[in-house]
Amino acid sequence: MIINIMITKIIIMEFYNREKELELMELLDRSKPSFLGITGKRRVGKTELIKQFSRNRQALYFFVDSNKSIDILMDEFDRLLREEMNLPGYINVKEPENFLKFITSYDRDLVIAIDEFQRFLKVYPPFITQLQRYWDMKADNCKVFLIVSGSSIGMIRKIFIEAQAPLFKRADNILTLGPFTVRETFDMLDGMGITDIQEKQNLYFLFGGTVYYYRLFEKYQCSSFLDALEKLVFTEFAPLRDEVRDILIEEFGKEHSTYYEIISAISRGKCSMSEISEMTHVSSSSLSPYFYDLTNLLGIAEYRIPITDSPKKSKRGRYFLKDNFFRFYGHFMYPALSHYMGGNYDPIMEKVLQEWQSYTGKLFEDMIRELISEELVSEYPEIGSWWNRKGDEIDILAINSEKRRVLAVEIKNKELTRDDARHILKTTKEKTKLILELSGMEYKIGIAARKIGNREEIEREGFPVWELEDFLRQHQ
């Protein structure tokens, strides 16, 4: 049984994926005492994973609320232990050290999960160093499986992974949960009864691979993409109405408005330092700490460089949002926040529907890039995108340095005629010649789109071709 210190109504929903993670947790549970760290961005499913693993086990779940003092937290922890384990009155675990001493000497099978563990850095930093000491001195007959999780990815790294970290090498393993892949998301949608490919794509473009949003889709009995927009976003009591705002305020307090601006700028196609600075009130020289927070703490943004560049030397880096809902919010809702907060949803909804095709163009590219990369990675170890300062871009550049081979692929979010495809292939070939680092390599040019006329003829000419239907057949 898993217990939460907050009283909540439990909704039973199907648990999707995470088989490898559960296998690792099963292994560690069989060889207690064990210590596991779990991290990943918010809403990615860390708590659900813990709940799923804890079913049919003696388990206790503790949540670290950064708005509470250590005394209040320890009172709650003490009460939970007493209620669920029938502790005798003479055992006192209200002090942090007594609590840690108890859990590192308990000699019966027990799973203890501490969620948002990194918040102890704010609430009571000695707790972390005390845990190090008590875990090092744990009893030989200790039968506890300790799981600590946190959504502040950078903070978890500072606690567990960096060389001077207080819990460096104490955890038996660190699990970093990522969002579901495109294929995993589509599998989940199949299980939810969403089988139409256009509906799947639109939901993925809205929510990405963040499991929590699909659980809301089920909970609010949504039937389609439009239904999800109306029920989850564009109504007075929509559960995602304040999603982005609440997350930013909790993490960054009074500075949250600056992060709003930066997210909105990136979501509207401004990817370089100078472009983002022009759309915000932050100078280019002051942006780095904000980018660090968005990439390392929240995990919603990423920094990309052309695949041919050296990470240490490149000056062509760009920032992208890898969280689709944050991108949606920054693009459509933040610029119209007065309308939105005032309940005037129709103009925003109309704008979403009018611009959806153009807005999802880049998202379609990212989706197809991920699917094609899965196919190519065994043959081409280096896969990414390429661009230069003149505006030339290649959507996928796959490189095998050892075999001196290169594959350049252009992605188009539309149906192409044979002549359209040939023109794109010719243009892509010319762009590939601009990349000096590829001189002397054997290269191929490919194309991917929703549909391509006379595909077989183009393939006979030696060009790799992908259509959306190819991935659907693989998926089925």
Short mmCIF file of C-alpha atoms in Angstrom, two decimals:
data_model
loop_
_atom_site.label_atom_id
_atom_site.label_comp_id
_atom_site.label_asym_id
_atom_site.label_seq_id
_atom_site.Cartn_x
_atom_site.Cartn_y
_atom_site.Cartn_z
CA MET A 1 0.00 0.00 0.00
CA ILE A 2 1.32 3.47 -0.86
CA ILE A 3 0.39 6.42 1.33
CA ASN A 4 0.45 10.09 0.47
CA ILE A 5 0.53 12.68 3.24
CA MET A 6 -1.97 14.71 1.23
CA ILE A 7 -5.59 13.49 1.10
CA THR A 8 -6.46 12.90 -2.54
CA LYS A 9 -9.06 11.02 -4.51
CA ILE A 10 -7.33 8.13 -6.26
CA ILE A 11 -8.32 7.57 -9.88
CA ILE A 12 -7.35 4.16 -11.22
CA MET A 13 -6.01 4.46 -14.76
CA GLU A 14 -4.01 2.12 -16.93
CA PHE A 15 -0.26 2.36 -16.41
CA TYR A 16 1.64 2.61 -19.68
CA ASN A 17 5.20 1.63 -20.53
CA ARG A 18 8.20 1.99 -18.13
CA GLU A 19 8.84 -1.77 -18.18
CA LYS A 20 12.64 -1.37 -18.05
CA GLU A 21 12.40 1.03 -15.13
CA LEU A 22 10.14 -1.34 -13.22
CA GLU A 23 12.54 -4.23 -13.89
CA LEU A 24 15.40 -2.23 -12.38
CA MET A 25 13.30 -1.35 -9.35
CA GLU A 26 12.31 -5.00 -8.91
CA LEU A 27 15.99 -6.00 -8.99
CA LEU A 28 16.97 -3.40 -6.39
CA ASP A 29 14.03 -4.40 -4.20
CA ARG A 30 15.22 -8.01 -4.18
CA SER A 31 18.68 -6.97 -3.00
CA LYS A 32 17.81 -4.58 -0.16
CA PRO A 33 19.04 -2.37 1.36
CA SER A 34 18.91 -0.33 -1.84
CA PHE A 35 18.91 3.35 -2.70
CA LEU A 36 17.48 4.71 -5.97
CA GLY A 37 17.28 8.26 -7.28
CA ILE A 38 14.63 9.17 -9.86
CA THR A 39 14.58 12.44 -11.74
CA GLY A 40 12.89 13.93 -14.79
CA LYS A 41 10.95 17.03 -15.67
CA ARG A 42 7.58 17.75 -14.10
CA ARG A 43 4.57 15.68 -15.18
CA VAL A 44 6.76 13.01 -16.75
CA GLY A 45 5.39 10.25 -14.53
CA LYS A 46 7.82 9.84 -11.62
CA THR A 47 5.14 9.58 -8.95
CA GLU A 48 3.03 7.22 -11.07
CA LEU A 49 6.06 4.97 -11.51
CA ILE A 50 6.58 4.86 -7.75
CA LYS A 51 2.89 4.13 -7.17
CA GLN A 52 2.89 1.34 -9.75
CA PHE A 53 5.98 -0.26 -8.24
CA SER A 54 4.63 0.06 -4.69
CA ARG A 55 1.41 -1.83 -5.39
CA ASN A 56 1.12 -4.91 -3.15
CA ARG A 57 4.18 -3.82 -1.17
CA GLN A 58 4.58 -2.28 2.26
CA ALA A 59 5.35 1.27 1.17
CA LEU A 60 5.34 4.79 2.53
CA TYR A 61 5.25 7.92 0.39
CA PHE A 62 6.51 11.25 1.73
CA PHE A 63 6.16 14.55 -0.11
CA VAL A 64 8.52 17.44 0.63
CA ASP A 65 6.55 20.70 0.54
CA SER A 66 8.97 23.61 0.31
CA ASN A 67 6.41 25.91 1.95
CA LYS A 68 6.57 23.94 5.21
CA SER A 69 9.19 24.06 7.92
CA ILE A 70 11.25 21.02 8.77
CA ASP A 71 9.36 20.71 12.07
CA ILE A 72 5.98 20.51 10.32
CA LEU A 73 7.31 18.05 7.75
CA MET A 74 8.77 15.80 10.42
CA ASP A 75 5.50 15.88 12.36
CA GLU A 76 3.77 14.60 9.22
CA PHE A 77 6.42 11.96 8.60
CA ASP A 78 6.16 10.82 12.23
CA ARG A 79 2.36 10.59 12.03
CA LEU A 80 2.50 8.53 8.85
CA LEU A 81 4.99 6.08 10.29
CA ARG A 82 2.89 5.63 13.43
CA GLU A 83 -0.38 5.21 11.57
CA GLU A 84 0.88 2.72 9.02
CA MET A 85 3.41 0.75 11.04
CA ASN A 86 1.89 0.75 14.53
CA LEU A 87 5.04 2.09 16.12
CA PRO A 88 5.23 1.91 19.91
CA GLY A 89 5.02 5.22 21.74
CA TYR A 90 8.62 5.18 22.91
CA ILE A 91 9.94 5.47 19.32
CA ASN A 92 10.30 9.13 18.42
CA VAL A 93 11.04 10.02 14.80
CA LYS A 94 10.05 13.69 14.86
CA GLU A 95 13.69 14.75 14.66
CA PRO A 96 15.33 14.38 11.22
CA GLU A 97 18.22 12.31 12.60
CA ASN A 98 15.87 9.98 14.46
CA PHE A 99 13.82 9.50 11.29
CA LEU A 100 16.93 8.67 9.27
CA LYS A 101 18.26 6.42 11.99
CA PHE A 102 14.97 4.51 11.99
CA ILE A 103 14.73 3.97 8.21
CA THR A 104 18.39 2.88 7.90
CA SER A 105 18.01 0.26 10.63
CA TYR A 106 14.54 -1.12 9.88
CA ASP A 107 14.82 -4.89 9.47
CA ARG A 108 11.59 -5.71 7.58
CA ASP A 109 10.70 -5.28 3.91
CA LEU A 110 9.75 -1.64 3.37
CA VAL A 111 9.73 0.78 0.46
CA ILE A 112 10.18 4.42 1.44
CA ALA A 113 9.69 7.06 -1.26
CA ILE A 114 10.55 10.72 -0.68
CA ASP A 115 9.21 12.91 -3.49
CA GLU A 116 10.68 16.31 -4.45
CA PHE A 117 13.69 15.39 -2.34
CA GLN A 118 15.79 18.29 -3.64
CA ARG A 119 13.54 20.70 -1.75
CA PHE A 120 15.39 19.78 1.42
CA LEU A 121 18.08 22.11 0.05
CA LYS A 122 15.64 24.92 0.80
CA VAL A 123 13.73 23.50 3.77
CA TYR A 124 16.55 21.93 5.77
CA PRO A 125 19.91 21.32 3.99
CA PRO A 126 21.43 19.24 6.85
CA PHE A 127 18.90 16.48 6.06
CA ILE A 128 20.87 15.55 2.94
CA THR A 129 24.27 15.32 4.61
CA GLN A 130 22.70 13.49 7.54
CA LEU A 131 21.23 10.97 5.10
CA GLN A 132 24.72 10.42 3.68
CA ARG A 133 26.07 9.65 7.14
CA TYR A 134 23.24 7.34 8.20
CA TRP A 135 23.14 5.50 4.89
CA ASP A 136 26.89 4.86 5.18
CA MET A 137 26.31 3.45 8.67
CA LYS A 138 23.12 1.51 7.89
CA ALA A 139 22.61 -1.78 9.67
CA ASP A 140 23.57 -5.01 7.92
CA ASN A 141 20.03 -6.32 8.36
CA CYS A 142 18.36 -3.17 6.99
CA LYS A 143 15.57 -4.19 4.59
CA VAL A 144 14.60 -0.76 3.28
CA PHE A 145 14.40 0.21 -0.38
CA LEU A 146 14.82 4.01 -0.31
CA ILE A 147 13.60 5.91 -3.36
CA VAL A 148 14.09 9.65 -3.65
CA SER A 149 12.73 11.57 -6.61
CA GLY A 150 12.76 15.15 -7.84
CA SER A 151 11.67 17.23 -10.80
CA SER A 152 14.49 19.75 -10.49
CA ILE A 153 16.94 17.85 -12.67
CA GLY A 154 19.88 20.18 -12.03
CA MET A 155 19.42 20.00 -8.27
CA ILE A 156 19.30 16.21 -8.28
CA ARG A 157 22.57 16.21 -10.21
CA LYS A 158 24.13 18.48 -7.62
CA ILE A 159 23.01 16.16 -4.83
CA PHE A 160 23.95 12.82 -6.43
CA ILE A 161 26.14 13.07 -9.50
CA GLU A 162 28.68 15.88 -9.28
CA ALA A 163 32.03 14.96 -7.72
CA GLN A 164 31.49 17.06 -4.58
CA ALA A 165 27.82 16.09 -4.24
CA PRO A 166 26.76 15.15 -0.69
CA LEU A 167 25.28 11.83 -1.87
CA PHE A 168 27.86 11.14 -4.58
CA LYS A 169 27.92 7.38 -5.36
CA ARG A 170 25.52 6.59 -2.49
CA ALA A 171 22.60 5.75 -4.76
CA ASP A 172 22.74 2.33 -6.41
CA ASN A 173 21.33 3.89 -9.56
CA ILE A 174 19.90 7.14 -10.91
CA LEU A 175 16.88 6.86 -13.20
CA THR A 176 16.21 9.82 -15.47
CA LEU A 177 12.68 9.54 -16.83
CA GLY A 178 12.12 11.19 -20.17
CA PRO A 179 8.80 11.94 -21.85
CA PHE A 180 7.34 9.14 -23.95
CA THR A 181 8.69 8.83 -27.47
CA VAL A 182 6.41 9.36 -30.44
CA ARG A 183 5.87 5.62 -30.79
CA GLU A 184 5.24 5.15 -27.07
CA THR A 185 2.75 8.02 -27.08
CA PHE A 186 0.91 6.58 -30.06
CA ASP A 187 0.78 3.17 -28.34
CA MET A 188 -0.69 4.84 -25.27
CA LEU A 189 -3.29 6.63 -27.39
CA ASP A 190 -4.23 3.32 -29.01
CA GLY A 191 -4.87 1.95 -25.53
CA MET A 192 -7.05 4.97 -24.81
CA GLY A 193 -9.16 4.32 -27.91
CA ILE A 194 -7.67 7.10 -30.08
CA THR A 195 -6.84 5.37 -33.37
CA ASP A 196 -7.19 8.13 -35.99
CA ILE A 197 -3.70 9.20 -37.05
CA GLN A 198 -4.61 12.89 -37.39
CA GLU A 199 -6.03 12.93 -33.86
CA LYS A 200 -2.91 11.22 -32.55
CA GLN A 201 -0.65 13.74 -34.25
CA ASN A 202 -2.62 16.73 -33.02
CA LEU A 203 -2.65 15.46 -29.45
CA TYR A 204 1.07 14.80 -29.64
CA PHE A 205 1.67 18.28 -31.05
CA LEU A 206 -0.31 19.69 -28.10
CA PHE A 207 0.98 17.55 -25.23
CA GLY A 208 4.14 15.86 -26.51
CA GLY A 209 5.11 12.78 -24.55
CA THR A 210 4.12 14.11 -21.13
CA VAL A 211 2.00 11.35 -19.60
CA TYR A 212 0.19 13.54 -17.06
CA TYR A 213 -1.70 15.45 -19.75
CA TYR A 214 -3.06 12.24 -21.26
CA ARG A 215 -4.23 11.15 -17.83
CA LEU A 216 -6.22 14.39 -17.69
CA PHE A 217 -7.55 13.55 -21.16
CA GLU A 218 -8.92 10.31 -19.72
CA LYS A 219 -10.07 11.79 -16.44
CA TYR A 220 -12.10 14.54 -18.12
CA GLN A 221 -13.47 12.03 -20.66
CA CYS A 222 -12.14 13.85 -23.69
CA SER A 223 -12.87 12.25 -27.04
CA SER A 224 -10.70 14.24 -29.46
CA PHE A 225 -8.12 16.98 -29.91
CA LEU A 226 -10.80 19.70 -30.07
CA ASP A 227 -12.53 18.24 -27.04
CA ALA A 228 -9.22 18.32 -25.14
CA LEU A 229 -8.67 21.97 -26.05
CA GLU A 230 -12.11 22.92 -24.81
CA LYS A 231 -12.17 20.85 -21.62
CA LEU A 232 -8.53 21.02 -20.52
CA VAL A 233 -7.47 24.48 -21.71
CA PHE A 234 -10.26 26.82 -22.79
CA THR A 235 -12.84 26.78 -20.01
CA GLU A 236 -13.07 28.58 -16.69
CA PHE A 237 -12.24 25.49 -14.64
CA ALA A 238 -9.85 23.89 -17.11
CA PRO A 239 -7.21 21.85 -15.22
CA LEU A 240 -4.42 23.24 -17.42
CA ARG A 241 -5.58 26.83 -17.17
CA ASP A 242 -2.77 27.82 -14.78
CA GLU A 243 -0.39 24.95 -15.49
CA VAL A 244 2.53 26.95 -16.88
CA ARG A 245 2.01 29.89 -14.57
CA ASP A 246 1.92 27.73 -11.44
CA ILE A 247 5.06 25.82 -12.38
CA LEU A 248 7.01 28.99 -13.13
CA ILE A 249 5.86 30.73 -9.94
CA GLU A 250 6.72 27.73 -7.78
CA GLU A 251 10.20 27.45 -9.27
CA PHE A 252 11.13 31.09 -9.82
CA GLY A 253 8.83 33.23 -7.66
CA LYS A 254 8.72 36.90 -8.59
CA GLU A 255 10.96 36.36 -11.60
CA HIS A 256 8.47 34.05 -13.28
CA SER A 257 7.35 36.80 -15.68
CA THR A 258 10.82 36.92 -17.25
CA TYR A 259 10.68 33.17 -17.93
CA TYR A 260 7.25 33.72 -19.49
CA GLU A 261 8.81 36.19 -21.93
CA ILE A 262 11.69 33.89 -22.84
CA ILE A 263 9.42 30.87 -23.35
CA SER A 264 7.10 32.93 -25.54
CA ALA A 265 10.02 34.22 -27.62
CA ILE A 266 11.38 30.72 -28.25
CA SER A 267 7.92 29.36 -29.04
CA ARG A 268 7.53 32.04 -31.69
CA GLY A 269 10.69 30.98 -33.51
CA LYS A 270 13.29 33.18 -31.82
CA CYS A 271 16.12 30.78 -31.10
CA SER A 272 19.35 32.77 -30.81
CA MET A 273 20.48 34.87 -27.86
CA SER A 274 20.13 38.11 -29.82
CA GLU A 275 16.66 37.28 -31.15
CA ILE A 276 15.38 36.29 -27.72
CA SER A 277 16.88 39.41 -26.17
CA GLU A 278 15.07 41.59 -28.72
CA MET A 279 11.70 40.06 -27.75
CA THR A 280 12.30 40.30 -23.99
CA HIS A 281 13.54 42.92 -21.57
CA VAL A 282 16.68 40.86 -20.85
CA SER A 283 20.05 41.71 -22.40
CA SER A 284 21.93 38.97 -24.25
CA SER A 285 24.67 38.99 -21.62
CA SER A 286 22.14 38.28 -18.85
CA LEU A 287 20.20 35.44 -20.50
CA SER A 288 22.48 32.50 -19.62
CA PRO A 289 21.14 31.87 -16.07
CA TYR A 290 17.57 31.79 -17.39
CA PHE A 291 18.51 29.30 -20.09
CA TYR A 292 20.29 27.16 -17.51
CA ASP A 293 17.12 27.03 -15.42
CA LEU A 294 14.88 26.17 -18.37
CA THR A 295 17.19 23.42 -19.64
CA ASN A 296 18.65 21.95 -16.44
CA LEU A 297 16.10 22.66 -13.71
CA LEU A 298 12.78 22.44 -15.54
CA GLY A 299 13.98 20.36 -18.48
CA ILE A 300 11.60 22.04 -20.94
CA ALA A 301 14.20 23.60 -23.25
CA GLU A 302 17.33 22.38 -25.01
CA TYR A 303 20.37 23.87 -26.68
CA ARG A 304 21.24 22.54 -30.11
CA ILE A 305 24.24 23.11 -32.34
CA PRO A 306 24.77 22.00 -35.96
CA ILE A 307 25.75 18.33 -35.97
CA THR A 308 29.09 19.16 -37.62
CA ASP A 309 30.12 21.69 -34.95
CA SER A 310 32.30 21.09 -31.90
CA PRO A 311 30.27 21.54 -28.68
CA LYS A 312 33.05 23.62 -27.11
CA LYS A 313 33.69 25.84 -30.12
CA SER A 314 30.33 26.28 -31.82
CA LYS A 315 28.90 29.79 -31.96
CA ARG A 316 25.82 28.79 -33.92
CA GLY A 317 23.80 27.33 -31.06
CA ARG A 318 20.05 27.77 -30.82
CA TYR A 319 17.49 27.24 -28.07
CA PHE A 320 14.38 25.17 -28.60
CA LEU A 321 11.44 24.18 -26.44
CA LYS A 322 11.15 20.42 -26.15
CA ASP A 323 7.96 20.55 -24.09
CA ASN A 324 5.08 20.85 -26.54
CA PHE A 325 2.55 22.22 -24.07
CA PHE A 326 4.90 24.99 -22.91
CA ARG A 327 5.46 25.81 -26.56
CA PHE A 328 1.70 25.90 -27.20
CA TYR A 329 1.18 28.13 -24.16
CA GLY A 330 3.98 30.50 -25.14
CA HIS A 331 2.82 30.78 -28.74
CA PHE A 332 -0.95 31.14 -28.35
CA MET A 333 -1.88 31.92 -24.76
CA TYR A 334 0.82 34.15 -23.30
CA PRO A 335 0.50 36.83 -26.03
CA ALA A 336 -3.27 36.93 -25.36
CA LEU A 337 -3.12 36.48 -21.59
CA SER A 338 -5.57 39.31 -20.84
CA HIS A 339 -8.19 37.67 -23.05
CA TYR A 340 -7.44 34.28 -21.56
CA MET A 341 -7.54 35.28 -17.90
CA GLY A 342 -10.71 37.27 -18.60
CA GLY A 343 -12.43 34.18 -19.94
CA ASN A 344 -12.58 35.44 -23.52
CA TYR A 345 -11.49 32.16 -25.08
CA ASP A 346 -13.10 32.30 -28.52
CA PRO A 347 -10.54 34.61 -30.22
CA ILE A 348 -7.65 32.48 -28.95
CA MET A 349 -9.33 29.23 -29.97
CA GLU A 350 -10.04 30.69 -33.40
CA LYS A 351 -6.39 31.68 -33.77
CA VAL A 352 -5.26 28.18 -32.75
CA LEU A 353 -7.44 26.56 -35.40
CA GLN A 354 -6.49 29.06 -38.11
CA GLU A 355 -2.74 28.75 -37.53
CA TRP A 356 -2.54 25.10 -36.50
CA GLN A 357 -1.20 23.83 -39.84
CA SER A 358 1.63 26.37 -39.99
CA TYR A 359 2.30 26.22 -36.24
CA THR A 360 2.78 22.44 -36.29
CA GLY A 361 5.21 22.48 -39.22
CA LYS A 362 8.29 22.45 -36.99
CA LEU A 363 6.65 19.98 -34.63
CA PHE A 364 6.02 17.65 -37.57
CA GLU A 365 9.70 17.95 -38.52
CA ASP A 366 10.75 17.07 -34.97
CA MET A 367 8.38 14.11 -34.90
CA ILE A 368 9.59 12.68 -38.21
CA ARG A 369 13.22 13.40 -37.29
CA GLU A 370 12.80 11.29 -34.16
CA LEU A 371 11.19 8.41 -36.08
CA ILE A 372 13.77 8.42 -38.88
CA SER A 373 16.65 8.73 -36.41
CA GLU A 374 15.48 5.55 -34.70
CA GLU A 375 15.88 3.77 -38.05
CA LEU A 376 19.23 5.29 -38.95
CA VAL A 377 21.15 5.27 -35.69
CA SER A 378 22.68 1.82 -36.17
CA GLU A 379 24.13 2.85 -39.52
CA TYR A 380 24.83 6.52 -38.75
CA PRO A 381 26.09 7.10 -35.17
CA GLU A 382 25.92 10.91 -35.48
CA ILE A 383 22.48 12.31 -36.29
CA GLY A 384 21.22 15.86 -35.95
CA SER A 385 20.38 18.98 -37.90
CA TRP A 386 22.61 21.47 -39.68
CA TRP A 387 22.40 25.18 -40.39
CA ASN A 388 24.61 28.15 -41.15
CA ARG A 389 24.38 31.89 -40.58
CA LYS A 390 23.11 32.52 -44.11
CA GLY A 391 19.85 30.69 -43.40
CA ASP A 392 20.63 27.38 -45.09
CA GLU A 393 19.29 24.39 -43.13
CA ILE A 394 19.18 20.61 -43.43
CA ASP A 395 16.55 18.88 -41.30
CA ILE A 396 18.45 15.61 -40.79
CA LEU A 397 22.17 15.15 -41.33
CA ALA A 398 23.30 11.62 -40.50
CA ILE A 399 27.04 10.92 -40.48
CA ASN A 400 29.14 7.77 -40.33
CA SER A 401 32.67 9.14 -39.95
CA GLU A 402 34.30 5.72 -39.92
CA LYS A 403 32.75 4.62 -43.23
CA ARG A 404 32.86 8.17 -44.65
CA ARG A 405 29.14 8.23 -45.41
CA VAL A 406 26.56 10.99 -45.09
CA LEU A 407 22.79 11.08 -45.50
CA ALA A 408 20.96 14.41 -45.74
CA VAL A 409 17.16 14.36 -45.43
CA GLU A 410 14.66 17.17 -45.93
CA ILE A 411 11.29 16.95 -44.13
CA LYS A 412 8.10 18.59 -45.42
CA ASN A 413 4.78 18.74 -43.58
CA LYS A 414 2.67 18.38 -46.73
CA GLU A 415 1.91 16.22 -49.73
CA LEU A 416 4.41 16.64 -52.57
CA THR A 417 4.21 16.04 -56.28
CA ARG A 418 7.06 14.26 -58.03
CA ASP A 419 8.36 17.62 -59.33
CA ASP A 420 8.14 19.15 -55.83
CA ALA A 421 10.19 16.29 -54.43
CA ARG A 422 12.83 16.51 -57.16
CA HIS A 423 13.23 20.24 -56.62
CA ILE A 424 13.67 19.73 -52.86
CA LEU A 425 16.21 16.94 -53.43
CA LYS A 426 18.20 19.17 -55.78
CA THR A 427 18.16 22.05 -53.29
CA THR A 428 19.19 19.76 -50.43
CA LYS A 429 22.08 18.42 -52.49
CA GLU A 430 23.32 21.97 -53.10
CA LYS A 431 23.10 22.76 -49.38
CA THR A 432 25.04 19.62 -48.52
CA LYS A 433 27.91 20.83 -50.72
CA LEU A 434 28.20 23.90 -48.47
CA ILE A 435 29.38 21.80 -45.53
CA LEU A 436 33.17 21.74 -45.77
CA GLU A 437 33.49 19.12 -43.02
CA LEU A 438 31.85 16.57 -45.32
CA SER A 439 34.32 16.91 -48.18
CA GLY A 440 35.55 13.57 -49.45
CA MET A 441 32.59 11.66 -48.02
CA GLU A 442 30.08 9.59 -49.97
CA TYR A 443 26.67 11.14 -49.50
CA LYS A 444 23.04 10.42 -50.23
CA ILE A 445 20.09 12.78 -50.32
CA GLY A 446 16.66 11.75 -49.00
CA ILE A 447 13.22 13.24 -48.48
CA ALA A 448 10.34 12.73 -46.04
CA ALA A 449 6.79 14.11 -46.31
CA ARG A 450 3.18 13.24 -45.64
CA LYS A 451 2.84 11.86 -49.16
CA ILE A 452 5.03 11.94 -52.26
CA GLY A 453 3.74 11.46 -55.77
CA ASN A 454 5.47 8.82 -57.94
CA ARG A 455 7.49 7.71 -54.95
CA GLU A 456 8.69 4.50 -56.60
CA GLU A 457 10.20 6.44 -59.49
CA ILE A 458 12.18 8.67 -57.11
CA GLU A 459 13.41 5.64 -55.15
CA ARG A 460 14.55 3.94 -58.37
CA GLU A 461 16.74 6.97 -58.95
CA GLY A 462 18.56 6.15 -55.69
CA PHE A 463 16.92 8.60 -53.26
CA PRO A 464 15.70 7.31 -49.86
CA VAL A 465 12.05 8.27 -49.34
CA TRP A 466 9.85 8.27 -46.25
CA GLU A 467 6.12 8.93 -46.10
CA LEU A 468 4.04 9.27 -42.96
CA GLU A 469 2.28 6.03 -43.83
CA ASP A 470 5.59 4.14 -43.52
CA PHE A 471 5.73 4.84 -39.82
CA LEU A 472 2.05 3.98 -39.39
CA ARG A 473 2.60 0.54 -40.92
CA GLN A 474 5.57 -0.01 -38.57
CA HIS A 475 3.47 1.17 -35.66
CA GLN A 476 0.67 -1.26 -36.48
#
